[in-house]
Short mmCIF file of C-alpha atoms in Angstrom, two decimals:
data_model
loop_
_atom_site.label_atom_id
_atom_site.label_comp_id
_atom_site.label_asym_id
_atom_site.label_seq_id
_atom_site.Cartn_x
_atom_site.Cartn_y
_atom_site.Cartn_z
CA MET A 1 -209.46 65.08 -124.63
CA SER A 2 -213.26 66.67 -123.41
CA SER A 3 -215.00 70.16 -123.20
CA GLY A 4 -218.17 71.93 -122.26
CA GLY A 5 -221.23 71.89 -124.77
CA SER A 6 -224.02 73.41 -125.15
CA SER A 7 -226.97 72.50 -122.41
CA GLY A 8 -228.73 68.90 -122.54
CA GLY A 9 -224.48 67.42 -123.13
CA SER A 10 -221.32 67.69 -123.37
CA THR A 11 -218.86 66.75 -126.77
CA THR A 12 -216.03 64.13 -126.07
CA THR A 13 -213.17 64.11 -128.40
CA THR A 14 -211.82 60.83 -128.92
CA GLN A 15 -208.72 59.38 -130.85
CA GLU A 16 -210.28 56.92 -132.94
CA LEU A 17 -208.66 54.01 -134.75
CA PRO A 18 -207.87 54.46 -138.58
CA SER A 19 -210.03 52.33 -140.76
CA TRP A 20 -207.26 50.33 -142.32
CA ALA A 21 -206.36 49.45 -138.62
CA GLN A 22 -209.46 48.28 -137.55
CA PRO A 23 -210.04 44.55 -139.22
CA TYR A 24 -206.74 44.01 -137.35
CA ALA A 25 -207.72 45.42 -134.30
CA GLU A 26 -211.08 42.84 -134.51
CA GLN A 27 -209.23 40.10 -135.54
CA LEU A 28 -206.89 40.56 -132.65
CA LEU A 29 -209.43 40.54 -130.09
CA GLN A 30 -211.68 37.81 -131.96
CA ARG A 31 -208.71 35.41 -131.80
CA GLY A 32 -207.77 36.34 -128.18
CA ALA A 33 -211.42 35.66 -127.08
CA ASP A 34 -211.58 32.23 -128.92
CA LEU A 35 -207.94 31.74 -127.05
CA SER A 36 -209.36 32.90 -123.51
CA ASN A 37 -212.19 29.87 -123.99
CA GLN A 38 -209.79 27.31 -125.04
CA THR A 39 -208.44 24.89 -122.25
CA VAL A 40 -204.79 25.84 -121.34
CA PRO A 41 -203.04 22.64 -122.98
CA THR A 42 -201.41 20.22 -120.63
CA TYR A 43 -198.57 17.71 -121.41
CA THR A 44 -198.68 14.51 -120.54
CA GLY A 45 -196.28 12.90 -122.21
CA GLN A 46 -192.79 11.69 -120.71
CA THR A 47 -190.34 14.48 -119.30
CA VAL A 48 -187.93 12.39 -117.34
CA ALA A 49 -186.10 9.16 -118.66
CA GLY A 50 -185.70 7.05 -115.76
CA LEU A 51 -182.99 4.14 -115.08
CA ASN A 52 -182.39 1.97 -118.29
CA ASP A 53 -181.16 -1.81 -118.16
CA THR A 54 -177.71 -0.99 -118.14
CA GLN A 55 -177.67 1.51 -115.69
CA THR A 56 -179.35 -0.79 -113.23
CA GLY A 57 -177.66 -3.61 -113.95
CA ALA A 58 -173.83 -1.74 -113.17
CA ILE A 59 -175.61 -0.48 -110.09
CA SER A 60 -176.62 -4.09 -108.99
CA GLY A 61 -172.97 -5.39 -110.05
CA LEU A 62 -171.44 -2.71 -107.82
CA THR A 63 -173.26 -3.30 -105.00
CA SER A 64 -172.67 -6.91 -105.11
CA ALA A 65 -168.76 -6.16 -105.82
CA ALA A 66 -168.78 -3.66 -103.17
CA GLY A 67 -170.33 -6.71 -100.62
CA SER A 68 -167.69 -9.10 -101.78
CA GLN A 69 -164.68 -7.04 -101.19
CA ALA A 70 -166.08 -6.02 -97.97
CA SER A 71 -166.26 -9.88 -97.13
CA THR A 72 -162.51 -10.38 -98.99
CA ALA A 73 -161.59 -7.45 -96.62
CA ASN A 74 -162.86 -8.96 -93.40
CA THR A 75 -160.87 -12.30 -94.41
CA ALA A 76 -157.57 -10.35 -95.09
CA SER A 77 -157.70 -9.00 -91.56
CA ASN A 78 -158.76 -12.51 -90.11
CA LEU A 79 -155.67 -14.01 -91.98
CA ALA A 80 -153.36 -11.55 -90.86
CA SER A 81 -154.02 -11.86 -87.63
CA SER A 82 -153.57 -15.75 -88.10
CA LEU A 83 -150.26 -14.67 -89.50
CA ALA A 84 -149.44 -12.77 -86.78
CA ASN A 85 -150.26 -14.40 -83.47
CA GLY A 86 -150.85 -18.27 -84.89
CA SER A 87 -148.63 -21.18 -84.23
CA TYR A 88 -148.21 -24.61 -86.36
CA TYR A 89 -149.61 -27.74 -84.90
CA GLN A 90 -147.37 -29.74 -82.64
CA THR A 91 -147.01 -33.52 -82.11
CA SER A 92 -146.05 -35.06 -79.03
CA ASN A 93 -144.18 -38.69 -78.40
CA PRO A 94 -144.16 -40.71 -75.43
CA TYR A 95 -140.32 -41.25 -75.84
CA THR A 96 -139.29 -37.54 -75.73
CA GLY A 97 -138.37 -36.00 -72.63
CA ASN A 98 -136.09 -37.30 -69.72
CA VAL A 99 -135.18 -40.93 -69.99
CA THR A 100 -135.35 -42.91 -66.45
CA ALA A 101 -133.94 -45.84 -66.01
CA SER A 102 -136.03 -49.07 -65.71
CA THR A 103 -136.90 -50.47 -61.94
CA ALA A 104 -138.58 -53.49 -63.13
CA ALA A 105 -136.11 -55.95 -62.18
CA ASP A 106 -135.26 -54.26 -58.64
CA SER A 107 -137.86 -56.76 -56.78
CA TYR A 108 -135.98 -59.79 -58.11
CA ALA A 109 -132.96 -58.76 -56.14
CA ASP A 110 -134.92 -59.13 -52.64
CA PRO A 111 -134.07 -62.82 -51.59
CA SER A 112 -137.75 -62.39 -49.92
CA ASN A 113 -138.72 -62.07 -53.03
CA ASN A 114 -138.04 -65.44 -54.54
CA PRO A 115 -140.16 -68.41 -53.51
CA TYR A 116 -137.34 -70.94 -54.33
CA LEU A 117 -134.24 -69.49 -52.43
CA ALA A 118 -136.19 -70.50 -48.81
CA GLN A 119 -136.46 -73.87 -50.04
CA THR A 120 -132.92 -74.40 -51.79
CA VAL A 121 -131.10 -72.61 -48.81
CA ALA A 122 -133.14 -75.14 -46.36
CA ALA A 123 -131.88 -78.07 -48.54
CA ALA A 124 -128.82 -77.36 -48.29
CA ASN A 125 -128.66 -76.68 -44.58
CA GLN A 126 -130.56 -79.95 -44.12
CA GLN A 127 -127.45 -81.95 -46.13
CA ILE A 128 -125.11 -80.22 -43.60
CA THR A 129 -126.71 -81.70 -40.50
CA ASN A 130 -127.32 -84.96 -41.86
CA ALA A 131 -123.37 -84.99 -42.90
CA TYR A 132 -122.95 -83.30 -38.50
CA GLN A 133 -124.92 -86.05 -37.64
CA THR A 134 -123.82 -88.93 -39.45
CA GLY A 135 -119.97 -88.01 -39.57
CA THR A 136 -119.03 -85.45 -36.77
CA GLY A 137 -121.54 -86.06 -34.22
CA ALA A 138 -121.51 -90.07 -34.69
CA ASP A 139 -117.46 -90.14 -34.55
CA THR A 140 -117.94 -88.19 -31.48
CA LEU A 141 -120.34 -90.46 -29.66
CA SER A 142 -118.37 -93.60 -30.80
CA GLN A 143 -115.09 -92.24 -29.19
CA PHE A 144 -116.00 -91.32 -26.23
CA ARG A 145 -118.13 -94.47 -25.76
CA ASN A 146 -114.98 -96.89 -26.61
CA SER A 147 -113.02 -94.72 -24.16
CA GLY A 148 -115.20 -95.38 -21.45
CA ALA A 149 -115.82 -91.61 -21.04
CA PHE A 150 -119.42 -91.70 -22.50
CA GLY A 151 -121.34 -88.73 -20.78
CA GLY A 152 -118.38 -86.86 -19.52
CA SER A 153 -117.54 -83.24 -19.17
CA ALA A 154 -115.20 -83.59 -22.02
CA GLN A 155 -118.04 -85.26 -23.99
CA GLN A 156 -120.42 -82.39 -23.48
CA GLN A 157 -117.50 -79.67 -24.46
CA THR A 158 -116.62 -81.68 -27.68
CA THR A 159 -120.54 -81.96 -28.38
CA SER A 160 -121.20 -78.54 -27.65
CA GLN A 161 -117.86 -77.21 -30.10
CA ASN A 162 -119.63 -79.26 -32.65
CA GLN A 163 -122.51 -77.93 -32.41
CA THR A 164 -121.44 -74.86 -32.31
CA ASN A 165 -119.14 -75.43 -35.45
CA LEU A 166 -122.66 -76.95 -37.15
CA ALA A 167 -124.37 -73.42 -36.48
CA ASN A 168 -121.76 -71.32 -38.05
CA ALA A 169 -121.83 -73.68 -40.89
CA LEU A 170 -125.64 -73.82 -41.18
CA SER A 171 -125.48 -69.87 -40.62
CA ASN A 172 -122.69 -69.55 -43.45
CA ASN A 173 -123.92 -71.70 -45.96
CA THR A 174 -127.21 -69.40 -45.45
CA ALA A 175 -125.81 -66.26 -45.74
CA SER A 176 -123.45 -67.36 -48.85
CA MET A 177 -126.53 -68.71 -50.67
CA TYR A 178 -128.56 -65.61 -50.08
CA ASP A 179 -125.45 -63.17 -50.72
CA SER A 180 -124.85 -65.40 -53.97
CA ALA A 181 -128.84 -65.16 -55.08
CA TYR A 182 -129.07 -61.44 -54.24
CA ASN A 183 -125.73 -60.71 -56.48
CA THR A 184 -127.22 -62.87 -59.07
CA ALA A 185 -131.03 -60.94 -59.09
CA ALA A 186 -128.97 -57.88 -58.94
CA ASN A 187 -126.84 -57.95 -61.79
CA VAL A 188 -129.72 -58.92 -63.99
CA ALA A 189 -131.87 -55.87 -62.33
CA THR A 190 -128.78 -53.62 -63.75
CA GLN A 191 -128.25 -55.57 -67.30
CA ASN A 192 -131.89 -55.01 -67.57
CA ALA A 193 -132.39 -51.65 -65.85
CA ALA A 194 -129.12 -50.88 -68.49
CA GLN A 195 -131.13 -52.27 -71.46
CA GLN A 196 -134.02 -50.54 -71.01
CA ASN A 197 -132.21 -47.48 -70.49
CA SER A 198 -130.69 -48.02 -73.80
CA VAL A 199 -133.97 -48.66 -75.63
CA ASN A 200 -135.33 -45.74 -74.09
CA LEU A 201 -132.36 -43.51 -74.97
CA ALA A 202 -132.83 -44.94 -78.65
CA ASN A 203 -136.56 -44.61 -78.60
CA GLN A 204 -135.87 -41.17 -77.12
CA SER A 205 -133.72 -40.12 -80.27
CA VAL A 206 -136.13 -41.62 -82.89
CA GLY A 207 -138.73 -39.74 -81.33
CA THR A 208 -137.15 -36.53 -81.06
CA SER A 209 -136.24 -36.52 -84.65
CA ALA A 210 -139.71 -37.97 -85.78
CA ASN A 211 -141.13 -34.89 -83.73
CA GLN A 212 -138.50 -32.42 -85.40
CA ALA A 213 -139.59 -33.71 -88.79
CA SER A 214 -143.72 -34.12 -88.05
CA ASN A 215 -143.48 -30.27 -86.92
CA ALA A 216 -141.08 -28.93 -89.54
CA GLN A 217 -144.14 -30.47 -92.05
CA ASN A 218 -146.37 -29.56 -90.11
CA SER A 219 -145.35 -26.08 -89.88
CA SER A 220 -144.50 -25.72 -93.35
CA ASN A 221 -148.02 -27.07 -94.22
CA TYR A 222 -149.61 -24.50 -92.24
CA TYR A 223 -147.75 -21.82 -93.72
CA ASN A 224 -148.33 -22.79 -97.09
CA TYR A 225 -151.95 -23.01 -96.30
CA LEU A 226 -151.96 -19.35 -95.25
CA THR A 227 -149.95 -18.33 -98.03
CA ALA A 228 -152.35 -20.11 -100.46
CA GLN A 229 -155.53 -18.29 -98.83
CA GLN A 230 -153.58 -14.98 -98.53
CA ASN A 231 -153.05 -15.69 -102.24
CA ALA A 232 -156.89 -16.45 -102.81
CA VAL A 233 -157.88 -13.34 -101.20
CA ASN A 234 -155.44 -10.99 -103.37
CA GLY A 235 -156.75 -12.62 -106.26
CA SER A 236 -160.54 -11.72 -105.13
CA THR A 237 -159.56 -8.08 -104.28
CA ALA A 238 -158.10 -8.00 -107.94
CA ALA A 239 -161.29 -9.63 -109.22
CA ASN A 240 -163.26 -7.36 -107.31
CA THR A 241 -161.52 -4.15 -108.43
CA ALA A 242 -161.68 -5.61 -112.50
CA SER A 243 -165.61 -6.29 -111.90
CA SER A 244 -165.73 -2.73 -110.41
CA SER A 245 -163.94 -1.27 -112.87
CA LEU A 246 -166.30 -3.12 -115.38
CA TYR A 247 -169.25 -2.39 -114.10
CA GLY A 248 -168.34 1.02 -113.75
CA ASN A 249 -167.65 1.61 -117.47
CA GLN A 250 -171.26 -0.16 -118.07
CA LEU A 251 -172.93 2.57 -115.71
CA THR A 252 -171.15 4.92 -117.91
CA GLY A 253 -172.40 3.32 -120.71
CA GLY A 254 -175.95 3.54 -119.26
CA THR A 255 -175.85 6.72 -118.19
CA THR A 256 -174.63 8.31 -122.05
CA ALA A 257 -177.68 6.21 -123.06
CA GLN A 258 -180.31 7.70 -120.20
CA THR A 259 -178.82 11.14 -121.45
CA THR A 260 -179.73 10.68 -125.08
CA SER A 261 -183.36 9.42 -124.00
CA GLN A 262 -183.77 12.75 -122.26
CA ASP A 263 -182.57 14.54 -125.41
CA GLN A 264 -185.50 12.56 -127.16
CA LEU A 265 -188.04 13.50 -124.37
CA ASN A 266 -186.91 17.19 -124.21
CA ALA A 267 -186.64 17.43 -128.18
CA LEU A 268 -190.69 15.75 -127.72
CA TYR A 269 -191.63 17.98 -125.35
CA GLN A 270 -190.61 21.11 -127.34
CA GLN A 271 -192.08 19.98 -130.66
CA TRP A 272 -195.61 19.69 -128.35
CA TYR A 273 -194.83 22.98 -127.00
CA ASN A 274 -194.15 24.33 -130.34
CA GLN A 275 -197.39 23.15 -131.38
CA VAL A 276 -199.16 24.34 -128.77
CA ASN A 277 -197.80 27.64 -128.66
CA ALA A 278 -198.17 28.34 -132.09
CA PRO A 279 -201.75 30.33 -131.84
CA TYR A 280 -199.99 32.59 -129.10
CA SER A 281 -197.36 33.10 -130.78
CA GLN A 282 -199.25 34.43 -134.02
CA LEU A 283 -201.65 36.51 -131.86
CA SER A 284 -198.25 37.92 -130.55
CA THR A 285 -197.16 38.62 -133.36
CA LEU A 286 -200.20 40.49 -134.81
CA SER A 287 -200.41 42.41 -131.76
CA SER A 288 -197.16 43.51 -132.16
CA ALA A 289 -197.71 44.13 -135.54
CA LEU A 290 -200.06 46.49 -135.06
CA SER A 291 -199.19 48.20 -132.54
CA GLY A 292 -196.14 48.84 -133.94
CA ALA A 293 -198.07 50.46 -137.04
CA LEU A 294 -199.50 52.76 -134.27
CA GLY A 295 -196.46 53.52 -132.50
CA SER A 296 -196.47 57.23 -134.40
CA GLY A 297 -199.64 57.77 -132.83
CA ALA A 298 -201.29 58.02 -135.95
CA GLY A 299 -205.35 58.49 -135.89
CA THR A 300 -208.71 60.03 -136.22
CA SER A 301 -209.93 62.54 -133.70
CA VAL A 302 -213.77 62.01 -133.65
CA SER A 303 -215.91 64.04 -131.37
CA THR A 304 -219.23 62.46 -129.55
CA SER A 305 -222.10 63.52 -127.79
CA SER A 306 -221.97 62.16 -124.28
CA GLY A 307 -224.14 58.98 -124.18
CA GLY A 308 -222.49 57.66 -127.61
CA SER A 309 -220.05 54.95 -128.20
CA SER A 310 -216.71 54.65 -130.26
CA ASN A 311 -214.13 52.34 -130.66
CA SER A 312 -211.45 54.32 -129.53
CA LEU A 313 -207.37 53.65 -130.31
CA ALA A 314 -206.97 53.68 -126.45
CA THR A 315 -209.26 50.93 -126.29
CA LEU A 316 -208.36 48.72 -128.99
CA LEU A 317 -205.06 48.72 -128.19
CA GLY A 318 -204.97 47.70 -124.87
CA LEU A 319 -207.68 44.63 -125.47
CA GLY A 320 -204.53 43.78 -128.24
CA GLN A 321 -202.24 43.54 -125.57
CA LEU A 322 -204.16 40.24 -124.04
CA GLY A 323 -202.41 38.16 -126.88
CA VAL A 324 -199.10 39.28 -126.08
CA GLY A 325 -200.01 39.01 -121.94
CA ALA A 326 -200.97 35.46 -122.71
CA TYR A 327 -198.56 34.25 -124.77
CA SER A 328 -195.66 35.75 -122.03
CA ALA A 329 -198.10 33.77 -119.56
CA PHE A 330 -197.69 30.52 -121.57
CA SER A 331 -194.72 30.80 -122.47
CA GLY A 332 -193.35 31.25 -118.81
#
């Protein structure tokens, strides 16, 4: 509060600090000034707890288990496809199927294929011819010569008939021998074919039985193999599931350890914070105490002439808030 004065100046009335408060105000200002000249502390310690070995091991294990499970799932899918669309191994046997009688002996039933038949027939016919010449032919010549009718028509007729009979005898002998040879060869061929057919039928029966047994065994082996593979897949799946569970538990344990480490880091930071903030806290306490003591407005009114200076209450209290502001800024 101010008022006009006599010529040459003016008089100002101010509210001064009480004498008892001035040492505290000066102390507040000095300590605030000292703090303002100091570098603001910076925490250089670790603030974040990283992954520990337990966690990294668990994550690696879970990744590996996931990869194994994917491979197992692919194998299971392939096996399922094999079971749905697969077929067991089939064997083959030359004695199975339709049986045809052998024709290996048929060629021997053709007389033209027998190199000995023509010779045998020729020899037999030659004997008949020789018998005719030494028998019937010679007797006829002797008969007509003795009777004086040699060279006559009767002789010619008799000779012609005899030759006709010879030709028929030769023809009949040839036909009979060829027929006998043909029938013999045909019978042999038929017997051989029947025997071959019997052998083929027996081989067919044995081959079919062997085929059925082999295919049944192969089928059993095939599905036993697939079943064993499926069991192996199921076992692998169970193992992967158990492994994932164990690694999950390991990860949980590692996270607990990490949380504990983080709490320890937080505690260390809090200790540092409390230490570096102690001067600001004390300054704030002093400022609050002084402000509280002067809160009632107690003070001394002092009138001064213009150009004078004084430690006003408002000035000291305003500067005293420096500690409060610094404390608030630091703690924020």
